[in-house]
PDB file of C-alpha atoms in Angstrom:
ATOM      1  CA  ALA A   1      69.856  82.356-133.526  1.00 78.00           C
ATOM      2  CA  GLN A   2      72.298  81.279-130.872  1.00 87.00           C
ATOM      3  CA  LYS A   3      75.927  80.651-131.623  1.00 93.00           C
ATOM      4  CA  VAL A   4      79.072  79.947-129.642  1.00 96.00           C
ATOM      5  CA  THR A   5      82.496  80.453-131.160  1.00 97.00           C
ATOM      6  CA  GLN A   6      85.675  79.045-129.720  1.00 97.00           C
ATOM      7  CA  ALA A   7      88.275  80.231-132.179  1.00 96.00           C
ATOM      8  CA  GLN A   8      91.144  78.352-130.559  1.00 97.00           C
ATOM      9  CA  THR A   9      91.010  74.799-131.831  1.00 96.00           C
ATOM     10  CA  GLU A  10      94.039  73.579-129.951  1.00 97.00           C
ATOM     11  CA  ILE A  11      96.436  75.127-127.441  1.00 97.00           C
ATOM     12  CA  SER A  12      99.650  73.771-125.960  1.00 97.00           C
ATOM     13  CA  VAL A  13     101.360  75.317-122.973  1.00 97.00           C
ATOM     14  CA  VAL A  14     104.060  74.208-120.618  1.00 97.00           C
ATOM     15  CA  GLU A  15     103.024  73.232-117.132  1.00 97.00           C
ATOM     16  CA  LYS A  16     102.707  76.124-114.671  1.00 97.00           C
ATOM     17  CA  GLU A  17     101.982  78.621-117.393  1.00 97.00           C
ATOM     18  CA  ASP A  18      98.704  80.502-117.386  1.00 97.00           C
ATOM     19  CA  VAL A  19      96.342  79.927-120.290  1.00 98.00           C
ATOM     20  CA  THR A  20      93.147  81.634-121.420  1.00 98.00           C
ATOM     21  CA  LEU A  21      90.484  79.946-123.483  1.00 98.00           C
ATOM     22  CA  ASP A  22      88.337  82.303-125.492  1.00 98.00           C
ATOM     23  CA  CYS A  23      84.581  82.105-125.971  1.00 98.00           C
ATOM     24  CA  VAL A  24      82.434  84.502-127.964  1.00 98.00           C
ATOM     25  CA  TYR A  25      78.693  84.074-128.177  1.00 97.00           C
ATOM     26  CA  GLU A  26      75.735  85.391-130.119  1.00 95.00           C
ATOM     27  CA  THR A  27      72.158  85.490-128.914  1.00 93.00           C
ATOM     28  CA  ARG A  28      69.046  87.593-129.336  1.00 91.00           C
ATOM     29  CA  ASP A  29      67.836  86.742-125.865  1.00 88.00           C
ATOM     30  CA  THR A  30      68.080  89.460-123.244  1.00 87.00           C
ATOM     31  CA  THR A  31      68.677  86.915-120.534  1.00 89.00           C
ATOM     32  CA  TYR A  32      70.674  83.774-120.991  1.00 92.00           C
ATOM     33  CA  TYR A  33      73.090  81.355-119.386  1.00 92.00           C
ATOM     34  CA  LEU A  34      76.702  80.667-120.271  1.00 94.00           C
ATOM     35  CA  PHE A  35      78.552  77.515-119.328  1.00 94.00           C
ATOM     36  CA  TRP A  36      81.935  75.883-119.421  1.00 96.00           C
ATOM     37  CA  TYR A  37      82.372  72.121-119.513  1.00 95.00           C
ATOM     38  CA  LYS A  38      85.533  70.034-119.416  1.00 95.00           C
ATOM     39  CA  GLN A  39      85.939  66.746-121.244  1.00 93.00           C
ATOM     40  CA  PRO A  40      89.096  64.913-120.151  1.00 92.00           C
ATOM     41  CA  PRO A  41      90.527  62.024-122.172  1.00 89.00           C
ATOM     42  CA  SER A  42      88.299  59.628-120.237  1.00 86.00           C
ATOM     43  CA  GLY A  43      85.352  61.179-122.080  1.00 86.00           C
ATOM     44  CA  GLU A  44      82.942  62.236-119.376  1.00 86.00           C
ATOM     45  CA  LEU A  45      81.624  65.778-119.409  1.00 90.00           C
ATOM     46  CA  VAL A  46      82.427  67.765-116.305  1.00 90.00           C
ATOM     47  CA  PHE A  47      80.402  70.855-115.514  1.00 90.00           C
ATOM     48  CA  LEU A  48      82.632  73.771-114.480  1.00 94.00           C
ATOM     49  CA  ILE A  49      80.515  76.892-114.254  1.00 92.00           C
ATOM     50  CA  ARG A  50      77.191  78.504-115.114  1.00 90.00           C
ATOM     51  CA  ARG A  51      76.842  82.249-115.437  1.00 90.00           C
ATOM     52  CA  ASN A  52      73.586  84.183-115.732  1.00 89.00           C
ATOM     53  CA  SER A  53      73.653  87.118-118.113  1.00 91.00           C
ATOM     54  CA  PHE A  54      72.658  89.483-115.320  1.00 89.00           C
ATOM     55  CA  ASP A  55      75.756  88.666-113.350  1.00 86.00           C
ATOM     56  CA  GLU A  56      78.846  90.183-114.902  1.00 84.00           C
ATOM     57  CA  GLN A  57      81.070  89.638-111.928  1.00 84.00           C
ATOM     58  CA  ASN A  58      84.165  87.672-112.640  1.00 86.00           C
ATOM     59  CA  GLU A  59      84.417  84.371-110.826  1.00 88.00           C
ATOM     60  CA  ILE A  60      87.409  82.604-109.369  1.00 89.00           C
ATOM     61  CA  SER A  61      87.501  79.014-108.237  1.00 90.00           C
ATOM     62  CA  GLY A  62      90.939  77.886-107.211  1.00 94.00           C
ATOM     63  CA  ARG A  63      93.154  78.037-110.279  1.00 96.00           C
ATOM     64  CA  TYR A  64      90.179  78.686-112.546  1.00 96.00           C
ATOM     65  CA  SER A  65      88.730  82.076-113.312  1.00 96.00           C
ATOM     66  CA  TRP A  66      86.121  83.350-115.719  1.00 96.00           C
ATOM     67  CA  ASN A  67      85.814  86.797-117.291  1.00 95.00           C
ATOM     68  CA  PHE A  68      82.313  87.628-118.530  1.00 95.00           C
ATOM     69  CA  GLN A  69      81.961  90.781-120.633  1.00 94.00           C
ATOM     70  CA  LYS A  70      78.565  91.482-122.161  1.00 93.00           C
ATOM     71  CA  SER A  71      79.947  94.440-124.100  1.00 93.00           C
ATOM     72  CA  THR A  72      82.079  92.087-126.181  1.00 95.00           C
ATOM     73  CA  SER A  73      79.832  89.006-125.840  1.00 96.00           C
ATOM     74  CA  SER A  74      82.690  87.049-124.385  1.00 97.00           C
ATOM     75  CA  PHE A  75      83.039  84.558-121.573  1.00 97.00           C
ATOM     76  CA  ASN A  76      86.704  83.658-121.332  1.00 97.00           C
ATOM     77  CA  PHE A  77      88.200  81.018-119.092  1.00 97.00           C
ATOM     78  CA  THR A  78      91.658  81.262-117.550  1.00 97.00           C
ATOM     79  CA  ILE A  79      93.633  78.505-115.890  1.00 97.00           C
ATOM     80  CA  THR A  80      96.405  79.808-113.680  1.00 97.00           C
ATOM     81  CA  ALA A  81      99.522  77.738-113.028  1.00 97.00           C
ATOM     82  CA  SER A  82      98.337  74.996-115.345  1.00 97.00           C
ATOM     83  CA  GLN A  83      98.854  71.346-114.527  1.00 97.00           C
ATOM     84  CA  VAL A  84      99.055  68.267-116.685  1.00 96.00           C
ATOM     85  CA  VAL A  85      95.684  67.142-115.302  1.00 95.00           C
ATOM     86  CA  ASP A  86      94.137  70.197-116.940  1.00 97.00           C
ATOM     87  CA  SER A  87      94.729  68.602-120.334  1.00 97.00           C
ATOM     88  CA  ALA A  88      91.272  68.171-121.833  1.00 97.00           C
ATOM     89  CA  VAL A  89      88.817  69.564-124.312  1.00 96.00           C
ATOM     90  CA  TYR A  90      86.947  72.566-122.951  1.00 98.00           C
ATOM     91  CA  PHE A  91      83.538  73.523-124.240  1.00 97.00           C
ATOM     92  CA  CYS A  92      81.793  76.843-123.869  1.00 97.00           C
ATOM     93  CA  ALA A  93      78.008  76.672-124.116  1.00 95.00           C
ATOM     94  CA  LEU A  94      74.948  78.932-124.191  1.00 94.00           C
ATOM     95  CA  SER A  95      71.247  78.641-123.481  1.00 90.00           C
ATOM     96  CA  ALA A  96      68.268  80.892-123.050  1.00 83.00           C
ATOM     97  CA  GLU A  97      67.253  81.589-119.507  1.00 72.00           C
ATOM     98  CA  TYR A  98      64.335  79.209-119.484  1.00 67.00           C
ATOM     99  CA  ARG A  99      64.997  76.170-117.395  1.00 60.00           C
ATOM    100  CA  ASP A 100      64.158  73.646-120.076  1.00 65.00           C
ATOM    101  CA  ASP A 101      65.749  75.368-123.001  1.00 79.00           C
ATOM    102  CA  LYS A 102      68.372  73.605-125.052  1.00 84.00           C
ATOM    103  CA  ILE A 103      72.073  74.262-124.578  1.00 89.00           C
ATOM    104  CA  ILE A 104      74.247  74.956-127.606  1.00 92.00           C
ATOM    105  CA  PHE A 105      77.934  74.081-127.468  1.00 94.00           C
ATOM    106  CA  GLY A 106      80.943  75.632-129.116  1.00 96.00           C
ATOM    107  CA  LYS A 107      83.340  73.442-131.053  1.00 96.00           C
ATOM    108  CA  GLY A 108      85.671  73.175-128.099  1.00 97.00           C
ATOM    109  CA  THR A 109      89.303  73.948-127.444  1.00 97.00           C
ATOM    110  CA  ARG A 110      91.712  71.076-126.953  1.00 97.00           C
ATOM    111  CA  LEU A 111      94.218  72.032-124.285  1.00 98.00           C
ATOM    112  CA  HIS A 112      97.541  70.238-123.940  1.00 97.00           C
ATOM    113  CA  ILE A 113      99.570  70.906-120.824  1.00 97.00           C
ATOM    114  CA  LEU A 114     103.132  69.775-121.432  1.00 95.00           C
ATOM    115  CA  PRO A 115     105.221  68.571-118.519  1.00 93.00           C
TER     116      PRO A 115
ATOM    117  CA  SER B   1      71.528  66.777-109.597  1.00 76.00           C
ATOM    118  CA  ALA B   2      70.220  63.955-111.744  1.00 84.00           C
ATOM    119  CA  VAL B   3      71.508  60.472-112.337  1.00 90.00           C
ATOM    120  CA  ILE B   4      71.149  59.368-115.935  1.00 94.00           C
ATOM    121  CA  SER B   5      71.612  55.804-117.104  1.00 94.00           C
ATOM    122  CA  GLN B   6      72.078  54.927-120.737  1.00 95.00           C
ATOM    123  CA  LYS B   7      72.003  51.566-122.464  1.00 95.00           C
ATOM    124  CA  PRO B   8      73.921  50.274-124.277  1.00 95.00           C
ATOM    125  CA  SER B   9      77.163  51.881-123.224  1.00 94.00           C
ATOM    126  CA  ARG B  10      78.727  50.766-126.470  1.00 95.00           C
ATOM    127  CA  ASP B  11      77.892  48.655-129.462  1.00 96.00           C
ATOM    128  CA  ILE B  12      79.268  47.634-132.800  1.00 97.00           C
ATOM    129  CA  CYS B  13      76.649  47.620-135.511  1.00 95.00           C
ATOM    130  CA  GLN B  14      76.407  46.573-139.106  1.00 96.00           C
ATOM    131  CA  ARG B  15      75.618  49.011-141.864  1.00 97.00           C
ATOM    132  CA  GLY B  16      71.916  49.212-142.613  1.00 97.00           C
ATOM    133  CA  THR B  17      70.732  48.100-139.204  1.00 97.00           C
ATOM    134  CA  SER B  18      69.038  50.164-136.511  1.00 97.00           C
ATOM    135  CA  LEU B  19      69.813  50.506-132.846  1.00 97.00           C
ATOM    136  CA  THR B  20      67.745  51.892-130.001  1.00 98.00           C
ATOM    137  CA  ILE B  21      69.410  53.685-127.112  1.00 97.00           C
ATOM    138  CA  GLN B  22      67.614  53.892-123.812  1.00 97.00           C
ATOM    139  CA  CYS B  23      67.873  56.704-121.300  1.00 96.00           C
ATOM    140  CA  GLN B  24      66.563  56.482-117.742  1.00 97.00           C
ATOM    141  CA  VAL B  25      66.591  59.417-115.307  1.00 95.00           C
ATOM    142  CA  ASP B  26      66.228  59.063-111.559  1.00 94.00           C
ATOM    143  CA  SER B  27      63.769  61.950-111.315  1.00 92.00           C
ATOM    144  CA  GLN B  28      60.918  63.346-113.366  1.00 92.00           C
ATOM    145  CA  VAL B  29      61.973  65.911-115.928  1.00 89.00           C
ATOM    146  CA  THR B  30      60.058  67.874-118.486  1.00 87.00           C
ATOM    147  CA  MET B  31      62.608  67.922-121.250  1.00 88.00           C
ATOM    148  CA  MET B  32      65.221  65.407-122.251  1.00 93.00           C
ATOM    149  CA  PHE B  33      67.896  66.229-124.790  1.00 94.00           C
ATOM    150  CA  TRP B  34      69.733  63.954-127.177  1.00 96.00           C
ATOM    151  CA  TYR B  35      73.190  64.983-128.364  1.00 96.00           C
ATOM    152  CA  ARG B  36      75.643  63.420-130.763  1.00 97.00           C
ATOM    153  CA  GLN B  37      79.392  63.726-130.445  1.00 95.00           C
ATOM    154  CA  GLN B  38      81.245  62.540-133.497  1.00 94.00           C
ATOM    155  CA  PRO B  39      84.915  61.585-133.063  1.00 90.00           C
ATOM    156  CA  GLY B  40      86.978  64.622-132.143  1.00 89.00           C
ATOM    157  CA  GLN B  41      83.994  66.929-132.475  1.00 92.00           C
ATOM    158  CA  SER B  42      81.751  68.969-130.253  1.00 93.00           C
ATOM    159  CA  LEU B  43      78.307  68.084-128.984  1.00 94.00           C
ATOM    160  CA  THR B  44      75.546  68.594-131.487  1.00 95.00           C
ATOM    161  CA  LEU B  45      71.953  68.635-130.367  1.00 94.00           C
ATOM    162  CA  ILE B  46      69.826  66.128-132.241  1.00 96.00           C
ATOM    163  CA  ALA B  47      66.450  66.783-130.662  1.00 95.00           C
ATOM    164  CA  THR B  48      64.528  67.778-127.589  1.00 93.00           C
ATOM    165  CA  ALA B  49      62.092  65.198-126.245  1.00 93.00           C
ATOM    166  CA  ASN B  50      59.035  66.429-124.361  1.00 88.00           C
ATOM    167  CA  GLN B  51      56.731  63.942-122.708  1.00 83.00           C
ATOM    168  CA  GLY B  52      53.392  63.677-124.458  1.00 81.00           C
ATOM    169  CA  SER B  53      54.371  65.358-127.683  1.00 83.00           C
ATOM    170  CA  GLU B  54      56.600  64.779-130.667  1.00 88.00           C
ATOM    171  CA  ALA B  55      60.257  65.544-130.320  1.00 93.00           C
ATOM    172  CA  THR B  56      61.630  68.770-131.715  1.00 93.00           C
ATOM    173  CA  TYR B  57      64.490  68.145-134.128  1.00 95.00           C
ATOM    174  CA  GLU B  58      67.378  70.439-134.890  1.00 93.00           C
ATOM    175  CA  SER B  59      68.348  71.408-138.377  1.00 92.00           C
ATOM    176  CA  GLY B  60      69.974  68.508-140.160  1.00 94.00           C
ATOM    177  CA  PHE B  61      68.253  65.810-138.123  1.00 97.00           C
ATOM    178  CA  VAL B  62      64.995  64.130-139.116  1.00 96.00           C
ATOM    179  CA  ILE B  63      62.535  61.885-137.376  1.00 96.00           C
ATOM    180  CA  ASP B  64      62.867  59.081-139.931  1.00 97.00           C
ATOM    181  CA  LYS B  65      66.556  58.755-139.168  1.00 97.00           C
ATOM    182  CA  PHE B  66      66.416  59.425-135.425  1.00 97.00           C
ATOM    183  CA  PRO B  67      62.973  58.499-134.078  1.00 97.00           C
ATOM    184  CA  ILE B  68      62.547  59.351-130.409  1.00 96.00           C
ATOM    185  CA  SER B  69      60.086  58.096-127.870  1.00 94.00           C
ATOM    186  CA  ARG B  70      59.221  59.744-124.558  1.00 94.00           C
ATOM    187  CA  PRO B  71      56.614  57.564-122.874  1.00 92.00           C
ATOM    188  CA  ASN B  72      56.940  59.124-119.427  1.00 92.00           C
ATOM    189  CA  LEU B  73      58.797  61.759-117.437  1.00 92.00           C
ATOM    190  CA  THR B  74      61.801  59.581-116.599  1.00 94.00           C
ATOM    191  CA  PHE B  75      62.497  57.655-119.778  1.00 95.00           C
ATOM    192  CA  SER B  76      63.314  58.224-123.428  1.00 96.00           C
ATOM    193  CA  THR B  77      64.701  56.275-126.345  1.00 96.00           C
ATOM    194  CA  LEU B  78      66.616  57.342-129.420  1.00 97.00           C
ATOM    195  CA  THR B  79      66.787  55.058-132.426  1.00 98.00           C
ATOM    196  CA  VAL B  80      69.517  55.438-135.004  1.00 98.00           C
ATOM    197  CA  SER B  81      68.000  54.003-138.160  1.00 97.00           C
ATOM    198  CA  ASN B  82      69.581  52.490-141.235  1.00 97.00           C
ATOM    199  CA  MET B  83      73.038  53.141-139.865  1.00 97.00           C
ATOM    200  CA  SER B  84      76.072  54.012-141.933  1.00 96.00           C
ATOM    201  CA  PRO B  85      79.693  54.458-140.817  1.00 95.00           C
ATOM    202  CA  GLU B  86      79.032  58.211-140.591  1.00 95.00           C
ATOM    203  CA  ASP B  87      76.714  57.486-137.662  1.00 96.00           C
ATOM    204  CA  SER B  88      79.629  56.224-135.595  1.00 96.00           C
ATOM    205  CA  SER B  89      79.476  58.561-132.632  1.00 96.00           C
ATOM    206  CA  ILE B  90      78.801  58.896-128.973  1.00 95.00           C
ATOM    207  CA  TYR B  91      75.139  59.555-128.331  1.00 96.00           C
ATOM    208  CA  LEU B  92      74.375  61.369-125.111  1.00 95.00           C
ATOM    209  CA  CYS B  93      71.145  61.761-123.221  1.00 95.00           C
ATOM    210  CA  SER B  94      70.888  64.801-120.986  1.00 93.00           C
ATOM    211  CA  VAL B  95      68.555  66.729-118.740  1.00 91.00           C
ATOM    212  CA  ARG B  96      68.755  70.151-117.199  1.00 84.00           C
ATOM    213  CA  GLY B  97      68.984  70.678-113.489  1.00 76.00           C
ATOM    214  CA  THR B  98      68.641  74.099-111.920  1.00 71.00           C
ATOM    215  CA  GLY B  99      70.689  75.429-114.770  1.00 71.00           C
ATOM    216  CA  GLU B 100      73.396  73.166-116.018  1.00 78.00           C
ATOM    217  CA  LEU B 101      73.018  70.102-118.152  1.00 83.00           C
ATOM    218  CA  PHE B 102      73.509  66.655-116.680  1.00 88.00           C
ATOM    219  CA  PHE B 103      74.711  63.950-119.005  1.00 90.00           C
ATOM    220  CA  GLY B 104      74.497  60.229-119.143  1.00 88.00           C
ATOM    221  CA  GLU B 105      77.710  58.332-119.746  1.00 88.00           C
ATOM    222  CA  GLY B 106      76.912  58.103-123.407  1.00 92.00           C
ATOM    223  CA  SER B 107      76.434  55.296-125.880  1.00 95.00           C
ATOM    224  CA  ARG B 108      79.405  54.773-128.142  1.00 94.00           C
ATOM    225  CA  LEU B 109      78.287  53.344-131.466  1.00 96.00           C
ATOM    226  CA  THR B 110      80.632  52.002-134.095  1.00 96.00           C
ATOM    227  CA  VAL B 111      79.109  51.213-137.461  1.00 96.00           C
ATOM    228  CA  LEU B 112      81.025  48.860-139.727  1.00 95.00           C
TER     229      LEU B 112
END
């Protein structure tokens, strides 16, 4: 069975601090996808990244970076120099490799960036 | 990418009634997914709708409560039957693109 665990329910940091959101997953599939989505207070779901299980390279996109480690089944997300606009709920998600397979979401981490 | 339109965007319903949510996609897709997001919670998959066959429901969700139709490759409906206040949620239709999931804007239901 697939499972995504985001142990951090809520995090508060002061603006400009770095913050890491943890994600641990479980799957029996040998190939799979991992995702991060952002849900700001407005409610829409914003796709941030997709990572194939074959690709363990870390990714950086501006102030965002992702650390994928198969050995620990983790796919952590770091925001560098956080800004108030980063305040949102962040969801980590998992699916099998197949294009039409369902995506399972973690419970989310609510991030508060304090001015 | 895919553009997904949902109707209604929001509604207030009375206990015991049923409401049907419509989902229209601007391209043909094999699978459509229905999620529920209860207040302050994560997204929970209700069912996967495949054109031409019965929907596949996740544990805890049953067809009598959440009947789904999938008449063609661009359209699906989800009915929330015999609603109770616990059904107050955002219901989201989604499809997969090359990898990620695209979502409609959601249908926010409040059951009184």
